[in-house]
Amino acid sequence: MPSASALAKNNTGVPAFTVNDNGVNGSFTRFFDSWGGIEGEAGAGYGSGSIPTIKAVGSVFVGGGLRVALRGHGRVEPWGHAVVGVEHFRFTQTNSNYGSNTSVAFVGGGGADFHLNGRTAVRVQADFLETNIVSQAEYSLQIVGGLVLNF
């Protein structure tokens, strides 16, 4: 789950900084017809902050939403999704107090699955992630690659 989350200074006095996470994503989609379904997604990441007081950052996302796909038209399956959930950040720092923060989060984006056979595909994906961790909207880009198993 590579992502970068820019957190800006706001009325709580938190200075601006950037967080870079790398981790894992998993999702499950139940298609109800040839093009649409319901998706559940979870991801966890670990990284570092851009200022010296933040030594490490951990993040967890869990959510659900809708997925649309152009299925059954060859080996390439383009798709898009919109997921609403909860994002939790935990900051390990030296002399500051960012602590643990949880926010409603929105993930929207898409990608393509490149089918190797009827049960396996390789996925490329890009998403926009919006959170509200320190009382101000933060926007991130998430790039994902992986393996798809169809049941």
Coordinates of N, CA, C and O in Angstrom, one line a residue, residues 25-123:
N25 N -2.1 -4.6 0.6 CA -3.5 -4.4 0.4 C -4.1 -5.7 0.1 O -3.5 -6.6 -0.6
G26 N -5.4 -5.9 0.5 CA -6.1 -7.1 0.1 C -7.6 -6.6 -0.2 O -8.1 -5.7 0.5
S27 N -8.2 -7.2 -1.2 CA -9.6 -6.9 -1.4 C -10.4 -8.1 -1.9 O -9.8 -9.1 -2.4
F28 N -11.6 -8.1 -1.7 CA -12.6 -9.1 -2.1 C -13.7 -8.5 -2.8 O -14.3 -7.5 -2.3
T29 N -14.1 -8.9 -4.0 CA -15.2 -8.4 -4.7 C -16.2 -9.5 -5.1 O -15.8 -10.6 -5.6
R30 N -17.5 -9.3 -4.8 CA -18.6 -10.2 -5.2 C -19.3 -9.5 -6.3 O -20.0 -8.5 -6.1
F31 N -19.1 -10.0 -7.5 CA -19.8 -9.4 -8.7 C -21.2 -10.0 -8.7 O -21.4 -11.2 -8.6
F32 N -22.2 -9.1 -9.0 CA -23.6 -9.6 -9.1 C -24.1 -9.7 -10.5 O -25.2 -10.2 -10.8
D33 N -23.3 -9.2 -11.4 CA -23.6 -9.3 -12.9 C -22.3 -9.2 -13.6 O -21.2 -9.3 -13.0
S34 N -22.3 -9.0 -14.9 CA -21.0 -9.0 -15.7 C -20.2 -7.7 -15.5 O -19.1 -7.6 -15.9
W35 N -20.7 -6.7 -14.8 CA -20.0 -5.4 -14.7 C -19.9 -4.8 -13.3 O -19.0 -4.0 -13.1
G36 N -20.7 -5.2 -12.3 CA -20.7 -4.5 -11.1 C -20.8 -5.4 -9.9 O -21.3 -6.5 -9.9
G37 N -20.1 -4.9 -8.8 CA -20.2 -5.7 -7.5 C -19.8 -4.9 -6.3 O -19.6 -3.7 -6.4
I38 N -19.9 -5.6 -5.2 CA -19.6 -4.9 -3.9 C -18.2 -5.4 -3.5 O -17.8 -6.6 -3.6
E39 N -17.4 -4.5 -3.0 CA -16.0 -4.7 -2.7 C -15.7 -4.4 -1.2 O -16.2 -3.5 -0.6
G40 N -14.9 -5.3 -0.6 CA -14.3 -5.0 0.7 C -12.8 -4.9 0.6 O -12.2 -5.7 -0.2
E41 N -12.2 -3.9 1.3 CA -10.8 -3.7 1.1 C -10.1 -3.4 2.4 O -10.7 -2.8 3.3
A42 N -8.9 -3.9 2.6 CA -8.1 -3.7 3.8 C -6.7 -3.5 3.4 O -6.2 -4.1 2.4
G43 N -6.0 -2.6 4.2 CA -4.5 -2.4 3.9 C -3.8 -2.0 5.1 O -4.4 -1.4 6.1
A44 N -2.6 -2.3 5.2 CA -1.7 -1.9 6.3 C -0.4 -1.4 5.8 O 0.1 -2.0 4.8
G45 N 0.2 -0.4 6.3 CA 1.4 0.2 5.9 C 2.3 0.6 7.0 O 1.9 0.8 8.2
Y46 N 3.6 0.7 6.7 CA 4.6 1.2 7.7 C 5.6 2.1 7.0 O 6.0 1.7 5.8
G47 N 5.9 3.2 7.6 CA 6.9 4.1 6.9 C 7.5 5.1 7.8 O 7.6 4.8 9.1
S48 N 7.8 6.2 7.3 CA 8.5 7.3 8.1 C 7.9 8.6 7.7 O 7.3 8.8 6.7
G49 N 8.2 9.6 8.6 CA 7.8 11.0 8.4 C 8.9 11.8 7.8 O 10.1 11.4 7.9
S50 N 8.5 13.0 7.4 CA 9.5 13.9 6.7 C 10.2 14.9 7.7 O 11.0 15.6 7.4
I51 N 9.8 14.8 9.0 CA 10.4 15.7 10.0 C 11.1 14.8 11.1 O 10.6 13.7 11.3
P52 N 12.1 15.3 11.7 CA 12.9 14.5 12.6 C 12.2 14.0 13.8 O 12.5 12.9 14.3
T53 N 11.1 14.7 14.2 CA 10.4 14.2 15.4 C 9.6 13.0 15.2 O 9.1 12.3 16.1
I54 N 9.3 12.7 13.9 CA 8.5 11.5 13.6 C 9.5 10.4 13.1 O 10.0 10.4 12.1
K55 N 9.6 9.4 14.0 CA 10.5 8.3 13.7 C 9.9 7.2 12.8 O 10.5 6.7 11.9
A56 N 8.6 6.9 13.0 CA 7.9 5.8 12.3 C 6.4 6.1 12.2 O 5.9 6.8 13.1
V57 N 5.8 5.6 11.2 CA 4.3 5.7 11.1 C 3.8 4.4 10.6 O 4.3 3.7 9.8
G58 N 2.7 4.0 11.3 CA 2.0 2.8 10.9 C 0.5 3.2 10.5 O 0.0 4.1 11.1
S59 N 0.0 2.5 9.5 CA -1.4 2.9 9.1 C -2.2 1.6 8.8 O -1.6 0.6 8.3
V60 N -3.5 1.7 9.0 CA -4.4 0.6 8.7 C -5.7 1.2 8.0 O -6.2 2.2 8.5
F61 N -6.1 0.6 7.0 CA -7.4 1.0 6.3 C -8.3 -0.2 6.2 O -7.9 -1.3 5.8
V62 N -9.6 0.0 6.5 CA -10.6 -1.0 6.3 C -11.8 -0.3 5.7 O -12.2 0.7 6.3
G63 N -12.4 -0.8 4.6 CA -13.6 -0.2 4.1 C -14.3 -1.1 3.1 O -13.9 -2.2 2.8
G64 N -15.4 -0.5 2.6 CA -16.2 -1.2 1.6 C -16.9 -0.3 0.6 O -17.0 0.9 0.9
G65 N -17.2 -0.8 -0.6 CA -17.8 0.1 -1.6 C -18.2 -0.7 -2.8 O -18.5 -1.9 -2.8
L66 N -18.2 0.0 -3.9 CA -18.6 -0.5 -5.2 C -17.5 -0.6 -6.2 O -16.5 0.2 -6.2
R67 N -17.5 -1.6 -7.0 CA -16.5 -1.8 -8.1 C -17.3 -2.1 -9.4 O -18.3 -2.8 -9.4
V68 N -16.8 -1.4 -10.5 CA -17.4 -1.7 -11.8 C -16.2 -2.1 -12.7 O -15.1 -1.6 -12.5
A69 N -16.5 -3.1 -13.6 CA -15.4 -3.6 -14.4 C -16.0 -4.0 -15.8 O -17.1 -4.3 -15.9
L70 N -15.1 -3.9 -16.8 CA -15.4 -4.3 -18.1 C -14.9 -5.8 -18.2 O -13.8 -6.0 -18.6
R71 N -15.8 -6.7 -17.9 CA -15.4 -8.1 -17.8 C -15.8 -8.9 -19.0 O -16.7 -8.6 -19.7
G72 N -15.0 -9.9 -19.3 CA -15.3 -10.9 -20.4 C -15.0 -10.4 -21.8 O -15.6 -10.9 -22.7
H73 N -14.1 -9.4 -21.9 CA -13.8 -8.8 -23.2 C -12.3 -9.0 -23.6 O -11.7 -8.1 -24.1
G74 N -11.8 -10.1 -23.2 CA -10.4 -10.4 -23.5 C -9.5 -10.5 -22.3 O -10.0 -10.7 -21.2
R75 N -8.2 -10.5 -22.5 CA -7.3 -10.7 -21.4 C -7.1 -9.5 -20.4 O -6.6 -9.6 -19.3
V76 N -7.5 -8.3 -20.9 CA -7.3 -7.1 -20.1 C -8.7 -6.7 -19.5 O -9.6 -6.6 -20.3
E77 N -8.8 -6.5 -18.2 CA -10.1 -6.2 -17.6 C -9.9 -4.8 -16.8 O -9.4 -4.8 -15.7
P78 N -10.3 -3.7 -17.5 CA -10.2 -2.4 -16.7 C -11.3 -2.3 -15.7 O -12.4 -2.9 -15.9
W79 N -11.1 -1.6 -14.6 CA -12.1 -1.5 -13.6 C -11.9 -0.2 -12.8 O -10.8 0.5 -12.9
G80 N -12.9 0.2 -12.1 CA -12.8 1.4 -11.2 C -13.6 1.1 -9.9 O -14.4 0.2 -9.9
H81 N -13.2 1.8 -8.8 CA -13.9 1.5 -7.6 C -14.0 2.8 -6.7 O -13.2 3.7 -6.9
A82 N -14.9 2.7 -5.8 CA -15.1 3.8 -4.8 C -15.4 3.1 -3.4 O -16.3 2.3 -3.3
V83 N -14.5 3.4 -2.5 CA -14.6 2.7 -1.2 C -14.6 3.7 -0.1 O -13.8 4.7 -0.1
V84 N -15.5 3.5 0.9 CA -15.5 4.4 2.1 C -15.1 3.5 3.3 O -15.6 2.4 3.4
G85 N -14.3 4.0 4.2 CA -13.9 3.2 5.4 C -13.3 4.1 6.4 O -13.5 5.3 6.6
V86 N -12.4 3.4 7.2 CA -11.7 4.1 8.3 C -10.2 3.9 8.1 O -9.7 2.8 7.8
E87 N -9.4 5.0 8.3 CA -8.0 5.0 8.2 C -7.5 5.3 9.6 O -7.9 6.3 10.3
H88 N -6.5 4.5 10.1 CA -5.9 4.8 11.4 C -4.4 4.9 11.2 O -3.8 4.1 10.6
F89 N -3.9 6.0 11.8 CA -2.4 6.3 11.7 C -1.9 6.3 13.2 O -2.5 6.8 14.1
R90 N -0.7 5.6 13.3 CA -0.1 5.6 14.6 C 1.4 6.2 14.4 O 2.1 5.6 13.6
F91 N 1.7 7.3 15.1 CA 3.0 7.9 14.9 C 3.9 7.6 16.1 O 3.5 7.7 17.2
T92 N 5.1 7.2 15.8 CA 6.1 7.0 16.8 C 7.1 8.1 16.7 O 7.7 8.3 15.7
Q93 N 7.2 9.0 17.7 CA 7.9 10.2 17.6 C 8.8 10.4 18.8 O 8.7 9.7 19.8
T94 N 9.6 11.4 18.7 CA 10.5 11.8 19.8 C 9.8 12.8 20.7 O 9.0 12.4 21.5
N95 N 10.1 14.0 20.6 CA 9.6 15.0 21.6 C 8.3 15.8 21.1 O 8.1 16.9 21.3
S96 N 7.4 15.1 20.5 CA 6.1 15.7 20.1 C 5.0 14.7 20.4 O 5.3 13.5 20.7
N97 N 3.8 15.1 20.2 CA 2.7 14.2 20.5 C 1.7 14.1 19.4 O 0.6 14.7 19.4
Y98 N 2.0 13.4 18.3 CA 1.1 13.1 17.3 C 0.2 11.9 17.6 O -1.0 11.9 17.2
G99 N 0.7 10.9 18.3 CA 0.0 9.8 18.8 C -0.8 9.0 17.8 O -0.3 8.8 16.7
S100 N -1.9 8.5 18.2 CA -2.8 7.7 17.3 C -3.9 8.6 16.8 O -4.5 9.3 17.6
N101 N -4.3 8.5 15.5 CA -5.3 9.3 14.9 C -6.2 8.4 14.0 O -5.6 7.6 13.2
T102 N -7.5 8.5 14.1 CA -8.4 7.7 13.2 C -9.3 8.7 12.5 O -9.8 9.7 13.1
S103 N -9.7 8.3 11.3 CA -10.5 9.2 10.5 C -11.3 8.4 9.5 O -10.9 7.3 9.1
V104 N -12.5 8.9 9.1 CA -13.2 8.4 8.0 C -12.3 8.6 6.7 O -11.7 9.7 6.6
A105 N -12.3 7.7 5.8 CA -11.4 7.8 4.6 C -12.2 7.4 3.4 O -13.1 6.6 3.5
F106 N -11.8 8.0 2.3 CA -12.4 7.7 1.0 C -11.3 7.2 0.0 O -10.2 7.9 0.0
V107 N -11.5 6.1 -0.7 CA -10.5 5.7 -1.7 C -11.3 5.6 -3.0 O -12.4 4.9 -3.0
G108 N -10.8 6.2 -4.0 CA -11.4 6.1 -5.4 C -10.3 6.0 -6.4 O -9.2 6.6 -6.3
G109 N -10.5 5.2 -7.4 CA -9.5 5.0 -8.4 C -9.8 3.8 -9.3 O -11.0 3.5 -9.5
G110 N -8.8 3.2 -9.9 CA -9.0 2.1 -10.8 C -7.8 1.5 -11.2 O -6.7 1.8 -10.7
G111 N -7.9 0.6 -12.1 CA -6.7 -0.1 -12.6 C -7.1 -1.1 -13.7 O -8.2 -1.0 -14.3
A112 N -6.3 -2.1 -13.9 CA -6.5 -3.1 -14.8 C -6.0 -4.5 -14.3 O -4.9 -4.5 -13.7
D113 N -6.7 -5.5 -14.6 CA -6.2 -6.9 -14.3 C -5.8 -7.5 -15.7 O -6.6 -7.5 -16.6
F114 N -4.6 -8.0 -15.7 CA -4.1 -8.7 -17.0 C -4.1 -10.2 -16.7 O -3.3 -10.7 -16.0
H115 N -5.2 -10.9 -17.3 CA -5.4 -12.3 -17.1 C -4.3 -13.2 -17.7 O -4.0 -13.1 -18.9
L116 N -3.8 -14.0 -16.8 CA -2.8 -15.0 -17.3 C -3.5 -16.3 -17.7 O -3.1 -17.0 -18.6
N117 N -4.6 -16.6 -17.0 CA -5.5 -17.7 -17.3 C -6.9 -17.4 -16.7 O -7.1 -16.3 -16.2
G118 N -7.8 -18.4 -16.6 CA -9.1 -18.2 -16.1 C -9.2 -17.9 -14.6 O -10.1 -17.3 -14.1
R119 N -8.2 -18.2 -13.9 CA -8.2 -18.0 -12.4 C -7.2 -17.0 -11.9 O -7.2 -16.7 -10.7
T120 N -6.2 -16.6 -12.7 CA -5.1 -15.8 -12.2 C -4.9 -14.6 -13.1 O -5.0 -14.6 -14.3
A121 N -4.6 -13.4 -12.4 CA -4.3 -12.2 -13.2 C -3.3 -11.4 -12.4 O -3.1 -11.6 -11.2
V122 N -2.6 -10.5 -13.1 CA -1.7 -9.5 -12.5 C -2.4 -8.2 -12.5 O -3.0 -7.8 -13.5
R123 N -2.4 -7.5 -11.4 CA -3.1 -6.2 -11.2 C -2.2 -5.0 -11.1 O -1.1 -5.1 -10.4

